[in-house]
PDB file of C-alpha atoms and ligand atoms in Angstrom:
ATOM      1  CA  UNK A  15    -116.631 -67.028  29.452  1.00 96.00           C
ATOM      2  CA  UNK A  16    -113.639 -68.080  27.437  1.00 98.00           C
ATOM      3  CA  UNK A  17    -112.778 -65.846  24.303  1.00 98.00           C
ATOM      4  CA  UNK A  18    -110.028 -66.772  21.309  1.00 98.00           C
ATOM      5  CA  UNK A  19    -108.541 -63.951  19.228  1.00 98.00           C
ATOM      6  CA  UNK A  20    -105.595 -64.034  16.896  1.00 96.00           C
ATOM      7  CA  UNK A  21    -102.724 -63.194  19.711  1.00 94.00           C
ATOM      8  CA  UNK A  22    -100.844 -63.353  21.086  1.00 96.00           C
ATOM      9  CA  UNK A  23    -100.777 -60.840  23.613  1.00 96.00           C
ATOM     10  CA  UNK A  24    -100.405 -56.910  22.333  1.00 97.00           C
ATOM     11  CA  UNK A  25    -102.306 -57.734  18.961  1.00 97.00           C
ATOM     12  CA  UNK A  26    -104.475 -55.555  17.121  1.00 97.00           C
ATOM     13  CA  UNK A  27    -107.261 -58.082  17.527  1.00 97.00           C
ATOM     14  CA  UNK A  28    -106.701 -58.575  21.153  1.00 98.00           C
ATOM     15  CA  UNK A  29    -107.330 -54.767  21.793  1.00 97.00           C
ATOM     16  CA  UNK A  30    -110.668 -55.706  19.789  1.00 98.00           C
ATOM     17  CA  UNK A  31    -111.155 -58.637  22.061  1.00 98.00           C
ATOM     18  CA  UNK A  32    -110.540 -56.765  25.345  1.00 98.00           C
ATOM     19  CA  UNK A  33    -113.244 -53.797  24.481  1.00 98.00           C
ATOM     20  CA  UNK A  34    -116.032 -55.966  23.440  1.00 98.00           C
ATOM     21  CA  UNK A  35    -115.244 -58.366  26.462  1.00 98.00           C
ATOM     22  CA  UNK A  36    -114.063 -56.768  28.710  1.00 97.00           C
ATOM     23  CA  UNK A  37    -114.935 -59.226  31.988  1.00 97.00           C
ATOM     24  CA  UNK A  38    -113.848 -62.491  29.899  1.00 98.00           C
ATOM     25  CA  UNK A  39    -110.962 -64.770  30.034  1.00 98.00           C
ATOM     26  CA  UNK A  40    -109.034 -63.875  26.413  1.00 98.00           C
ATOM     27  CA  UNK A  41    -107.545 -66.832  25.032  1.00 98.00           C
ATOM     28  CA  UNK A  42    -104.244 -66.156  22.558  1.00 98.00           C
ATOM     29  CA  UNK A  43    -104.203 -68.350  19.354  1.00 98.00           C
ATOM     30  CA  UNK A  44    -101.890 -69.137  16.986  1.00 97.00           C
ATOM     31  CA  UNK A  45    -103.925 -68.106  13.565  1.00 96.00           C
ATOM     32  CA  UNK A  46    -107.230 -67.401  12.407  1.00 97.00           C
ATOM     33  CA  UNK A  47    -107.740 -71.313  11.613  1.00 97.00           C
ATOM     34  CA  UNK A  48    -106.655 -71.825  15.757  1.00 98.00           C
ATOM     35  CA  UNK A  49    -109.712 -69.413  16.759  1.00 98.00           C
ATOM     36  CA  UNK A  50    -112.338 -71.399  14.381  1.00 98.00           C
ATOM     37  CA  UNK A  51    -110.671 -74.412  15.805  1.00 98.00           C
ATOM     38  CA  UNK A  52    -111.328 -73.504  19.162  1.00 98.00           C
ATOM     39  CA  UNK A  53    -114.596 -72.375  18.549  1.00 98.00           C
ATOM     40  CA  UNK A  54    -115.560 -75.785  17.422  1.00 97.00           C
ATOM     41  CA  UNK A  55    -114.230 -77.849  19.835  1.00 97.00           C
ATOM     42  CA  UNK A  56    -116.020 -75.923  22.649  1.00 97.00           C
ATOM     43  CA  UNK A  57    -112.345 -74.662  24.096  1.00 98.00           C
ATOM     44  CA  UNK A  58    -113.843 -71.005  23.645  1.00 98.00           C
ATOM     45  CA  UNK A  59    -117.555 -70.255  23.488  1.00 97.00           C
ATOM     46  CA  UNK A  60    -116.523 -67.331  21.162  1.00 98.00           C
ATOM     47  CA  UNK A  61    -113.576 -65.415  18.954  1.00 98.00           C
ATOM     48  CA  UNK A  62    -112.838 -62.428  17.739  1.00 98.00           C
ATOM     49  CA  UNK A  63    -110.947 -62.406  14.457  1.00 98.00           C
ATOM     50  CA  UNK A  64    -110.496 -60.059  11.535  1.00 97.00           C
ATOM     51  CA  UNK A  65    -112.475 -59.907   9.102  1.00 97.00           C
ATOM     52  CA  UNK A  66    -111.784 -56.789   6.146  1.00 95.00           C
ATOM     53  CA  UNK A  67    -109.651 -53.415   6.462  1.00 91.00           C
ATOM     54  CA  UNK A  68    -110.496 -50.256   4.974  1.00 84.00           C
ATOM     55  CA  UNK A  69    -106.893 -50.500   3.114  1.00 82.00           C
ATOM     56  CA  UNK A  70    -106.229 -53.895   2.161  1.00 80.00           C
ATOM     57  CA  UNK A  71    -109.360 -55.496   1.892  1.00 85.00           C
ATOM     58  CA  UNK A  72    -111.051 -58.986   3.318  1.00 89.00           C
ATOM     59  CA  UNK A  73    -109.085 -61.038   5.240  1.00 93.00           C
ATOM     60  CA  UNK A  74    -109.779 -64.288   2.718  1.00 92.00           C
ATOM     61  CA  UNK A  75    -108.369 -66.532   5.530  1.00 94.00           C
ATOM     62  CA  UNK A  76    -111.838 -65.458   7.628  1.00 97.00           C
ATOM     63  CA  UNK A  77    -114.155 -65.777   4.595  1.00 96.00           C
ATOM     64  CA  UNK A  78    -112.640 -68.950   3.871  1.00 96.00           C
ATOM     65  CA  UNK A  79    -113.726 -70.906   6.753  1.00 97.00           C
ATOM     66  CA  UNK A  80    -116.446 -69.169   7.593  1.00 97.00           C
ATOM     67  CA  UNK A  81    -117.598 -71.003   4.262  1.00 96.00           C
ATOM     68  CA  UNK A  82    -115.884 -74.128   5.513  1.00 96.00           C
ATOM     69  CA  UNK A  83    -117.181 -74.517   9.142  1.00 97.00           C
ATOM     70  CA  UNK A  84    -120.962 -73.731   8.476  1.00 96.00           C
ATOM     71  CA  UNK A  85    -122.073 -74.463  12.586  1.00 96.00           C
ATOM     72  CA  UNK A  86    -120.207 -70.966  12.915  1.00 98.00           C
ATOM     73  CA  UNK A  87    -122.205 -67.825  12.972  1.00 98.00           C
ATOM     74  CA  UNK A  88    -121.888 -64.219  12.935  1.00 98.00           C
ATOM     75  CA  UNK A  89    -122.709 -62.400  16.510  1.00 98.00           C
ATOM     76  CA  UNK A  90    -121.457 -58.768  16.073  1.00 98.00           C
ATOM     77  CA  UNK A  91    -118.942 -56.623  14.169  1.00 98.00           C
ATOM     78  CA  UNK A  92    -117.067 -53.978  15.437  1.00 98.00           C
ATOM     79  CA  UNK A  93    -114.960 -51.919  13.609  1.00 97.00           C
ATOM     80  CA  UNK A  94    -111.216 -50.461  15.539  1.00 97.00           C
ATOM     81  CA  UNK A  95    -109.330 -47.652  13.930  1.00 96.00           C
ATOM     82  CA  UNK A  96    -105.737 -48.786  13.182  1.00 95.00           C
ATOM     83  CA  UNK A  97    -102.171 -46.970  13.481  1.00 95.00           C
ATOM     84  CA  UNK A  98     -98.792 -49.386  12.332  1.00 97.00           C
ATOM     85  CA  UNK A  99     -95.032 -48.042  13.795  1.00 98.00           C
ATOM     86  CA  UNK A 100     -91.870 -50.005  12.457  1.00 98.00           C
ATOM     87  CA  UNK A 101     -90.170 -51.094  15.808  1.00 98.00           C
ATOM     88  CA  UNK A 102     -86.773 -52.689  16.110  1.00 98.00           C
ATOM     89  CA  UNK A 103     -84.801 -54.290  19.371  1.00 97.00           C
ATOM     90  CA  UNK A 104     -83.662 -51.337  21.592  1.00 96.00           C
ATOM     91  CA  UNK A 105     -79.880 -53.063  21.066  1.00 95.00           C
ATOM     92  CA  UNK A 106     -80.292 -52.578  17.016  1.00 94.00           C
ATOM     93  CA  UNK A 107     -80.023 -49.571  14.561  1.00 93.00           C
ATOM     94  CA  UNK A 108     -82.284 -48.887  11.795  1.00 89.00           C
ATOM     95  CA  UNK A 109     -79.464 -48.610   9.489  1.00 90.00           C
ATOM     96  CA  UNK A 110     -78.311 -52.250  10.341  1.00 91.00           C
ATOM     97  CA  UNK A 111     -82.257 -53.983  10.223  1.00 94.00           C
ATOM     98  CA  UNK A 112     -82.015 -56.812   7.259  1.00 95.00           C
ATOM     99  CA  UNK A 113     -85.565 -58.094   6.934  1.00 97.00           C
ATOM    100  CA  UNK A 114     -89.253 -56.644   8.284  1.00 98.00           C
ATOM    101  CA  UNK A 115     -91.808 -59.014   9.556  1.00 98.00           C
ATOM    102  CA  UNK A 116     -95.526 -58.459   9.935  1.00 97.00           C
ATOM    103  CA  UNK A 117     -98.995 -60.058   9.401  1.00 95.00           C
ATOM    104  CA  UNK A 118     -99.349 -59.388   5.564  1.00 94.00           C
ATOM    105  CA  UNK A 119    -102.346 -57.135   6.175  1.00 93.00           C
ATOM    106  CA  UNK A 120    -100.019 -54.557   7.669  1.00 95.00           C
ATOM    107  CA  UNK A 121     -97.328 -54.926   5.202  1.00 96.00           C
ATOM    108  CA  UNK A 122     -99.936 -54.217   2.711  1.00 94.00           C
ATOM    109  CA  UNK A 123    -101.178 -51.438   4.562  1.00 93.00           C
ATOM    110  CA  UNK A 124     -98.227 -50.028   5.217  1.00 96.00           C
ATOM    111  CA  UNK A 125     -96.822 -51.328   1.511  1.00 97.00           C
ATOM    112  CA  UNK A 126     -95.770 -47.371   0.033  1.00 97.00           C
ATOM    113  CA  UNK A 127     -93.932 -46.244   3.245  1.00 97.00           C
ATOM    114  CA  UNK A 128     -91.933 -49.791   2.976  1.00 98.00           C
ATOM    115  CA  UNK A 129     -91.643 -49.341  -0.156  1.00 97.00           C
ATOM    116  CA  UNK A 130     -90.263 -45.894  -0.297  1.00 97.00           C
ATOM    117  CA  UNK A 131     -88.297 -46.043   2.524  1.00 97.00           C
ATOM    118  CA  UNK A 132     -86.945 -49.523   3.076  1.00 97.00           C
ATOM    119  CA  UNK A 133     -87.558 -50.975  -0.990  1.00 96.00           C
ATOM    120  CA  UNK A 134     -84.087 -53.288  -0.557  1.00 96.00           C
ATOM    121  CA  UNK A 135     -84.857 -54.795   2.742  1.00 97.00           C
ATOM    122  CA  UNK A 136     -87.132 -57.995   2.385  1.00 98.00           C
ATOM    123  CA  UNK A 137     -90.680 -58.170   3.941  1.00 98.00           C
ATOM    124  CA  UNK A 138     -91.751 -61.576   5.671  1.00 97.00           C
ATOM    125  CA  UNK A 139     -95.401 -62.570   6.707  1.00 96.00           C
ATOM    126  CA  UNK A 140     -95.920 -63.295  10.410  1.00 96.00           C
ATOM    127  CA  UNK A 141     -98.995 -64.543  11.952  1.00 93.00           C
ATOM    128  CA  UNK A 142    -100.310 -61.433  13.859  1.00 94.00           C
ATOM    129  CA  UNK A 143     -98.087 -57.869  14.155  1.00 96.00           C
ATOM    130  CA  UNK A 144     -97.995 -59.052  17.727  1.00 97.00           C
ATOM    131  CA  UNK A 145     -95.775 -62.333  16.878  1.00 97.00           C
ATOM    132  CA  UNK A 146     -93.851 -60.309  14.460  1.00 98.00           C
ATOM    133  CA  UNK A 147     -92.878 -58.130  17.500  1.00 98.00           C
ATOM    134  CA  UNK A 148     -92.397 -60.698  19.904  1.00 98.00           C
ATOM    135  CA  UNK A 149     -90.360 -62.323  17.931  1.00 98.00           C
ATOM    136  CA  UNK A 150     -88.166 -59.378  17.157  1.00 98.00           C
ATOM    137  CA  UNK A 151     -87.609 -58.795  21.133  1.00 98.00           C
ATOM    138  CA  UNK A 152     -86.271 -62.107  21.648  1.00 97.00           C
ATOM    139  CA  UNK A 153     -83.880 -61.973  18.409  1.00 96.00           C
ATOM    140  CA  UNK A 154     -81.791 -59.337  18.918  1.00 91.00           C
ATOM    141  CA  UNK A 155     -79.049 -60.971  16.802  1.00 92.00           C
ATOM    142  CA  UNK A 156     -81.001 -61.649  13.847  1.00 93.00           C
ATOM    143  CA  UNK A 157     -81.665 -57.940  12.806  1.00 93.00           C
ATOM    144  CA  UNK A 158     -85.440 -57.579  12.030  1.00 97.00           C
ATOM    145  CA  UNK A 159     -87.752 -55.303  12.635  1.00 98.00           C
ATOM    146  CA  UNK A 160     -91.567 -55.747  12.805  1.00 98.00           C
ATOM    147  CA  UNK A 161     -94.649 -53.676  12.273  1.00 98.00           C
ATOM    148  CA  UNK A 162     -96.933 -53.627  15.172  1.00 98.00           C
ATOM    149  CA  UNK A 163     -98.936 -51.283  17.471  1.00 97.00           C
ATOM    150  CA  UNK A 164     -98.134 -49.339  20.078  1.00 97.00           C
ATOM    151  CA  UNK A 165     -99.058 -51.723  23.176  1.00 97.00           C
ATOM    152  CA  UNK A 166     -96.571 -54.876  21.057  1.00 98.00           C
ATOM    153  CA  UNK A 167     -94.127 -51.624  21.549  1.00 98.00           C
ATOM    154  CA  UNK A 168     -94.502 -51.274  25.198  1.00 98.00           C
ATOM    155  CA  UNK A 169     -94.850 -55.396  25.919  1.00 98.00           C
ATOM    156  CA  UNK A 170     -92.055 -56.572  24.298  1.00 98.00           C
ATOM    157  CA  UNK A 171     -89.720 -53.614  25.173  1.00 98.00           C
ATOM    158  CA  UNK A 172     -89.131 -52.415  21.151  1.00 98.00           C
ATOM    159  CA  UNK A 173     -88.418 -49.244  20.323  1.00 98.00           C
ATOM    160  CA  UNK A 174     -90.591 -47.189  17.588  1.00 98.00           C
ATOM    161  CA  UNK A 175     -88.394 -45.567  14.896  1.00 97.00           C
ATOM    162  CA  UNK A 176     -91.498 -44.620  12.353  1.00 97.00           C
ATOM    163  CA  UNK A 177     -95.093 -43.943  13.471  1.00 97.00           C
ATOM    164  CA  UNK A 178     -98.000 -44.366  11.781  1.00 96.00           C
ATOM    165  CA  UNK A 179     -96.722 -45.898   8.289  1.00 97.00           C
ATOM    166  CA  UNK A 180     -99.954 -46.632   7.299  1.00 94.00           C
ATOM    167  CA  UNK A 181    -100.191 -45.874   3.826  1.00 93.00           C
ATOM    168  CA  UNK A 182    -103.808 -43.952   4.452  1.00 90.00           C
ATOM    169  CA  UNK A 183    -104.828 -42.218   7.811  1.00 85.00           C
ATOM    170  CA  UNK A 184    -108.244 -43.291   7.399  1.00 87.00           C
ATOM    171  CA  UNK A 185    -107.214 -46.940   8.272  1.00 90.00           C
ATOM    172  CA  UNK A 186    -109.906 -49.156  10.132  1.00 95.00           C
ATOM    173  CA  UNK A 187    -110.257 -53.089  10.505  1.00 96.00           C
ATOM    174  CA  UNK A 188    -113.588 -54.566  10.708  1.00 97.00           C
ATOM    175  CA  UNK A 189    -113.331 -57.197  13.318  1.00 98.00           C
ATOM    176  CA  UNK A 190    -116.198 -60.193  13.922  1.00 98.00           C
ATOM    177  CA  UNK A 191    -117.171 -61.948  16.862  1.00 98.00           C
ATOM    178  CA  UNK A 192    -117.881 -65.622  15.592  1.00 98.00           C
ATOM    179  CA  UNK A 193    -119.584 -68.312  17.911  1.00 98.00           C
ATOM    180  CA  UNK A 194    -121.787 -71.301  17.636  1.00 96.00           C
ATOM    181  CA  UNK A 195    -124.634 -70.347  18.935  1.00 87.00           C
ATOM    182  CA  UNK A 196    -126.194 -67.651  17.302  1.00 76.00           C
ATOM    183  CA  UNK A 197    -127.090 -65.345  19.912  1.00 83.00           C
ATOM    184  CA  UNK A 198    -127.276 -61.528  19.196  1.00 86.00           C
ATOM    185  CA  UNK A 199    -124.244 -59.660  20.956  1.00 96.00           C
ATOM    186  CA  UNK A 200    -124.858 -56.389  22.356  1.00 96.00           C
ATOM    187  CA  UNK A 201    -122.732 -53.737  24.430  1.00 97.00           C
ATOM    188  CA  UNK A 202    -124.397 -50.930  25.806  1.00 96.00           C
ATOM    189  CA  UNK A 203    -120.801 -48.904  27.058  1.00 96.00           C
ATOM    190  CA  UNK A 204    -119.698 -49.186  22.917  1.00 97.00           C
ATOM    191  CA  UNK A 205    -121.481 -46.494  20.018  1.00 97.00           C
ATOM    192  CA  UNK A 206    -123.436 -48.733  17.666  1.00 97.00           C
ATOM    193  CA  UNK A 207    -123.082 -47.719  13.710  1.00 97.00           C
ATOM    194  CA  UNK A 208    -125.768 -49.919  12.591  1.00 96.00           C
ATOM    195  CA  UNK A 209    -126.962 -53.667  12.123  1.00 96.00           C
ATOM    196  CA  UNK A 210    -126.856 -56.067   9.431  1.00 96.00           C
ATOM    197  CA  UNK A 211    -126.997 -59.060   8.192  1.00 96.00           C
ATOM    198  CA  UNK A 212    -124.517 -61.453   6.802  1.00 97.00           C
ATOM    199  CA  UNK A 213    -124.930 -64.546   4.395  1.00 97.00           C
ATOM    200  CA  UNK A 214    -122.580 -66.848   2.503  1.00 97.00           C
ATOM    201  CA  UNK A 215    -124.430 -67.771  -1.027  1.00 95.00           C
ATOM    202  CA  UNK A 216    -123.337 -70.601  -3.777  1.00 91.00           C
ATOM    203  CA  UNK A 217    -124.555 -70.579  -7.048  1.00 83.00           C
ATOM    204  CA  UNK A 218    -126.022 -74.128  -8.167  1.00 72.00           C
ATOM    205  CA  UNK A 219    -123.474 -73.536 -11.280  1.00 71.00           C
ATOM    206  CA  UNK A 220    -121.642 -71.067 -13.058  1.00 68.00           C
ATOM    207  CA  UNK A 221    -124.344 -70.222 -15.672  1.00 72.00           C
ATOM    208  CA  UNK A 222    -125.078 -66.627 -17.866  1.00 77.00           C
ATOM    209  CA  UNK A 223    -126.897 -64.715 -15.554  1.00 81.00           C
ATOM    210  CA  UNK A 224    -126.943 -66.490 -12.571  1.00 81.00           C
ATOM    211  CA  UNK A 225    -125.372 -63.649  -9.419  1.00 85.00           C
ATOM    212  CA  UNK A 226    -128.007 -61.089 -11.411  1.00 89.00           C
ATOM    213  CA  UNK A 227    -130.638 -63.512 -10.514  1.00 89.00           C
ATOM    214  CA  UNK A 228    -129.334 -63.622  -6.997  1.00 90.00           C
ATOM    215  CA  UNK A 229    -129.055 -59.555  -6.865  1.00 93.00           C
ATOM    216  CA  UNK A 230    -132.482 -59.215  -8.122  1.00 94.00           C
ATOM    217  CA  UNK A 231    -133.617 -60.865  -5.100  1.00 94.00           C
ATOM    218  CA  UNK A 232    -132.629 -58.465  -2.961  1.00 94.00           C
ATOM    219  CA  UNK A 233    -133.287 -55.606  -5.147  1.00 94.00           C
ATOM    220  CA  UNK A 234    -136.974 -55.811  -5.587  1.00 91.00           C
ATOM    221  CA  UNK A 235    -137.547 -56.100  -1.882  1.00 93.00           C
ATOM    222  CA  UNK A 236    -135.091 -52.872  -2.005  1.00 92.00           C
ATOM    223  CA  UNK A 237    -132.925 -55.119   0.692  1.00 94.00           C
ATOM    224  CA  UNK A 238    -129.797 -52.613   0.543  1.00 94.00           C
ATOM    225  CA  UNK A 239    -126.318 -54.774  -0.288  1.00 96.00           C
ATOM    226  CA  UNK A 240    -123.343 -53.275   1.658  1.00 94.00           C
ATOM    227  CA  UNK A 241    -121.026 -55.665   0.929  1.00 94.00           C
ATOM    228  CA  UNK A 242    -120.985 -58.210  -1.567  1.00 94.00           C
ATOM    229  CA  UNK A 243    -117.006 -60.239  -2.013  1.00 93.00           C
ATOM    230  CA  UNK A 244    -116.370 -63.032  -4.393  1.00 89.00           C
ATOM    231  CA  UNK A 245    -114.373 -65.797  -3.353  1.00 89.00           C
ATOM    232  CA  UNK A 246    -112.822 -68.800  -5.033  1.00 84.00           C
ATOM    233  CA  UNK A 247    -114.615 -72.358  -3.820  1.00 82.00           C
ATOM    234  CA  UNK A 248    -111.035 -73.540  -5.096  1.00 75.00           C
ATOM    235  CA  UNK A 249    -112.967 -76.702  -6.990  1.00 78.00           C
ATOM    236  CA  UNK A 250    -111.339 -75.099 -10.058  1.00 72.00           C
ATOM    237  CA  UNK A 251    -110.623 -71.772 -11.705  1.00 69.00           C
ATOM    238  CA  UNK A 252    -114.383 -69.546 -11.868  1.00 68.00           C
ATOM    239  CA  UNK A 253    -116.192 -71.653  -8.993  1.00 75.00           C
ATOM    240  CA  UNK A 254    -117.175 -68.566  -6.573  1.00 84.00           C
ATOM    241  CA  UNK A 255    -119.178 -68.462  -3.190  1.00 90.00           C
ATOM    242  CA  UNK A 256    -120.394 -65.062  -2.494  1.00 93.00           C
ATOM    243  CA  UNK A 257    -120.111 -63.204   0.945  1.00 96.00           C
ATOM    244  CA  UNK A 258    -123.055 -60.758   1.084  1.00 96.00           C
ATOM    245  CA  UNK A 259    -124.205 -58.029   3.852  1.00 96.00           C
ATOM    246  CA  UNK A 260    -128.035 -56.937   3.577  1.00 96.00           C
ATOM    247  CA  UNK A 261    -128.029 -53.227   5.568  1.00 96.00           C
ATOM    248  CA  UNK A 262    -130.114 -52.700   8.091  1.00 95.00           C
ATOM    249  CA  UNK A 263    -132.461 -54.588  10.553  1.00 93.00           C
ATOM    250  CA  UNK A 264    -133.992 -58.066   9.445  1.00 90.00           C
ATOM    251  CA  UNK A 265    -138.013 -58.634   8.570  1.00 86.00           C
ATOM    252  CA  UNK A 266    -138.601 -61.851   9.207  1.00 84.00           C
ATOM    253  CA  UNK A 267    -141.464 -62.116   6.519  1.00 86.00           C
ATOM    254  CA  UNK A 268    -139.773 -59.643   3.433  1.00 85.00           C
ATOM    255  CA  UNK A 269    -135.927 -61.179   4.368  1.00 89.00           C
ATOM    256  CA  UNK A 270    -137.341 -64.758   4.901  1.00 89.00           C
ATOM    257  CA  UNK A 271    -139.005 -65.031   1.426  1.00 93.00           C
ATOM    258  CA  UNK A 272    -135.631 -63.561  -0.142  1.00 95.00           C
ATOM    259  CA  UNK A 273    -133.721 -66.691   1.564  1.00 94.00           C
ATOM    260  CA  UNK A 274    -136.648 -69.127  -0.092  1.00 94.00           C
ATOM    261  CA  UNK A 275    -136.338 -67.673  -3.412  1.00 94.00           C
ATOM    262  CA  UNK A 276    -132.553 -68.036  -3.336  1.00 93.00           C
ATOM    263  CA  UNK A 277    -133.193 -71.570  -2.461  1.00 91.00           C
ATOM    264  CA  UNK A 278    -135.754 -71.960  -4.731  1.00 90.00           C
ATOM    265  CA  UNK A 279    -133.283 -70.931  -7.800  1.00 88.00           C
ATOM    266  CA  UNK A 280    -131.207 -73.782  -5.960  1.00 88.00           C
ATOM    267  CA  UNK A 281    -128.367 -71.143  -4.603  1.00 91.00           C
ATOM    268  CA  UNK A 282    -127.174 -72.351  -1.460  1.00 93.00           C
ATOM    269  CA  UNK A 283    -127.643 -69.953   1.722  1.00 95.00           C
ATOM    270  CA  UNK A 284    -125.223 -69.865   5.186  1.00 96.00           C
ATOM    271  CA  UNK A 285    -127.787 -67.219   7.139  1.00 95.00           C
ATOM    272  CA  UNK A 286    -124.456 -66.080   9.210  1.00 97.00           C
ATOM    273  CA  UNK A 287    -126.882 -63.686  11.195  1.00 96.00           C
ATOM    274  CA  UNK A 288    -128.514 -60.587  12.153  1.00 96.00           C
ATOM    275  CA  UNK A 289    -126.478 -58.314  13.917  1.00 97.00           C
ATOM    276  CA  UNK A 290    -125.083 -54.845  15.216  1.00 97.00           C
ATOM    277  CA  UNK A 291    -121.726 -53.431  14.460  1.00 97.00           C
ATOM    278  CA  UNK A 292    -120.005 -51.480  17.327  1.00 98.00           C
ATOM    279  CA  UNK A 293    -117.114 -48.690  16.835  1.00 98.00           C
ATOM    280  CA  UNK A 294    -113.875 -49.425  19.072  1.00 98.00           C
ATOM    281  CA  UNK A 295    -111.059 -47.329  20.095  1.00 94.00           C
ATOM    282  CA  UNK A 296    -107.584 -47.560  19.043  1.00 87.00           C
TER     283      UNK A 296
HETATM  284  O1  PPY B  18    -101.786 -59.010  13.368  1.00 86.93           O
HETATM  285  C1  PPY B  18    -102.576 -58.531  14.209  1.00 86.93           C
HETATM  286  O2  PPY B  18    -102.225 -57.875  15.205  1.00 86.93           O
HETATM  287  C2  PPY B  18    -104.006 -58.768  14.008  1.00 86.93           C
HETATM  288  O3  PPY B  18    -104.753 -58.762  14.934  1.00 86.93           O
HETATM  289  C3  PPY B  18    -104.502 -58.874  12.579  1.00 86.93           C
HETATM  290  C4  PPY B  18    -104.505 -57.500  11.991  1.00 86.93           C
HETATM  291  C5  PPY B  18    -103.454 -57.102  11.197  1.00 86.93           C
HETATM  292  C6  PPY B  18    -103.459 -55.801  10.665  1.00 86.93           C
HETATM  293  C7  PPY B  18    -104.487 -54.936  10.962  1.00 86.93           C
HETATM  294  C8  PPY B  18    -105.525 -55.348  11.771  1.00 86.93           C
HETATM  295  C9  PPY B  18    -105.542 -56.646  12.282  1.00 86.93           C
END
């Protein structure tokens, strides 16, 4: 089975990718939009891409076309605790390094260490902290450093000068394994931390009242909301579609008549899917 992830090779997605499959052929992509993409087209029957850190937030890139490519589902989460070094060509010096490059969730995650300890030197967004390290190995004249992980380290032959910059030590990313075909993932060899389900809802219009009538749906079934993220339809400034999780395992009849009610106040439901969310190793 063929499986996209945000590579390339040495990313923290890819050491997502490799525990949850394991026996499959990984494919490397380019960006987030490249694993939808290949999703879609049928190149890969599923990917693994990141969806929301414990520091920084949702990845809005994910949320975003998950609204925007509704044939794509939801088959598992699993969540990978997450360490960032700052690595620089084994010719270079820290004191000479004149720009850092990393996929903006690390920067952000590692924002107060770069801040305190490199504030002059500029910061530059890079696809994945894999690319940002690949591309420092084969630019030894250009003077950069990236933030990566440990295996970019090792691939690309950099050498670490600061470990674990994250700006918390409790630092996990919730990864999600999207695919068209809605099938339930499960891994017996991983330690489950629960199931849920996911849903993308649209107000009919932005009117007084209108996500309380959505909440009360779920609250008088006492359907438990572990996640609920705004996010701009970008029709205009205040048009929002609404990423929610409902905790725990779904009831076809209780959680069924919740999605008709929604409809029936004319919000529009994605049903992403039911499923389990697995804890990786680092
Ligand atoms: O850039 C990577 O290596 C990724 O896989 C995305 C990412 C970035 C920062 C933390 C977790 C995942």
């Amino acid at each position: 089975m063929k499986i996209a992830f945000l590579g390339p090779h040495a990313s923290f997605t890819q050491l997502a990718a490799a525990q949850l499959f394991p026996d499959d052929e990984l494919l490397p992509q380019a960006s987030i939009l490249d694993c939808f993409g290949a999703v879609e087209s049928g190149a890969a029957l599923k990917a693994v891409v990141p969806l929301e850190n414990s520091i920084e937030g949702t990845v809005s890139m994910t949320l975003d076309y998950l609204y925007k490519t509704p044939s794509i589902k939801i088959e598992a989460e699993a969540v990978m605790p997450i360490a960032h070094h700052l690595m620089i060509h084994p010719a270079n010096s820290i004191e000479e390094i004149e720009r850092i490059y990393s996929h903006p969730q690390a920067l952000a995650q590692s924002f107060h260490f770069l801040d305190t300890h490199y504030k002059e030197i500029p910061k530059q967004d890079f696809s994945s902290t894999a690319a940002a390290a690949k591309f420092v190995s084969e630019n030894k004249d250009s003077k950069i450093a990236a933030v990566a992980n440990q295996f970019a380290a090792n691939l690309y032959g950099l050498n670490i000068i600061n470990r674990n910059i994250q700006d918390f030590e409790q630092n996990h990313t919730r990864f999600i394994i999207i695919s068209k075909q809605q099938n339930k993932y499960d891994n017996s060899q991983l330690e489950t931390l629960g199931e849920k389900s996911g849903m993308l809802v649209t107000l009919p219009e932005d009117h007084p009242g209108g996500l309380h009538q959505v909440l009360s749906v779920f609250a008088w079934r006492k359907m438990n909301l572990s996640k609920i993220e705004s996010r701009t339809l970008k029709t205009g400034l205040g048009n929002y579609f609404f990423f929610i999780n409902v905790e725990g395992p779904w009831e076809d009849v209780l959680h069924g008549n919740a999605l008709k009610e929604l409809e029936s106040i004319k919000a529009d439901v994605d049903f992403l899917g039911n499923y389990k969310e697995f804890l990786l190793e680092s």
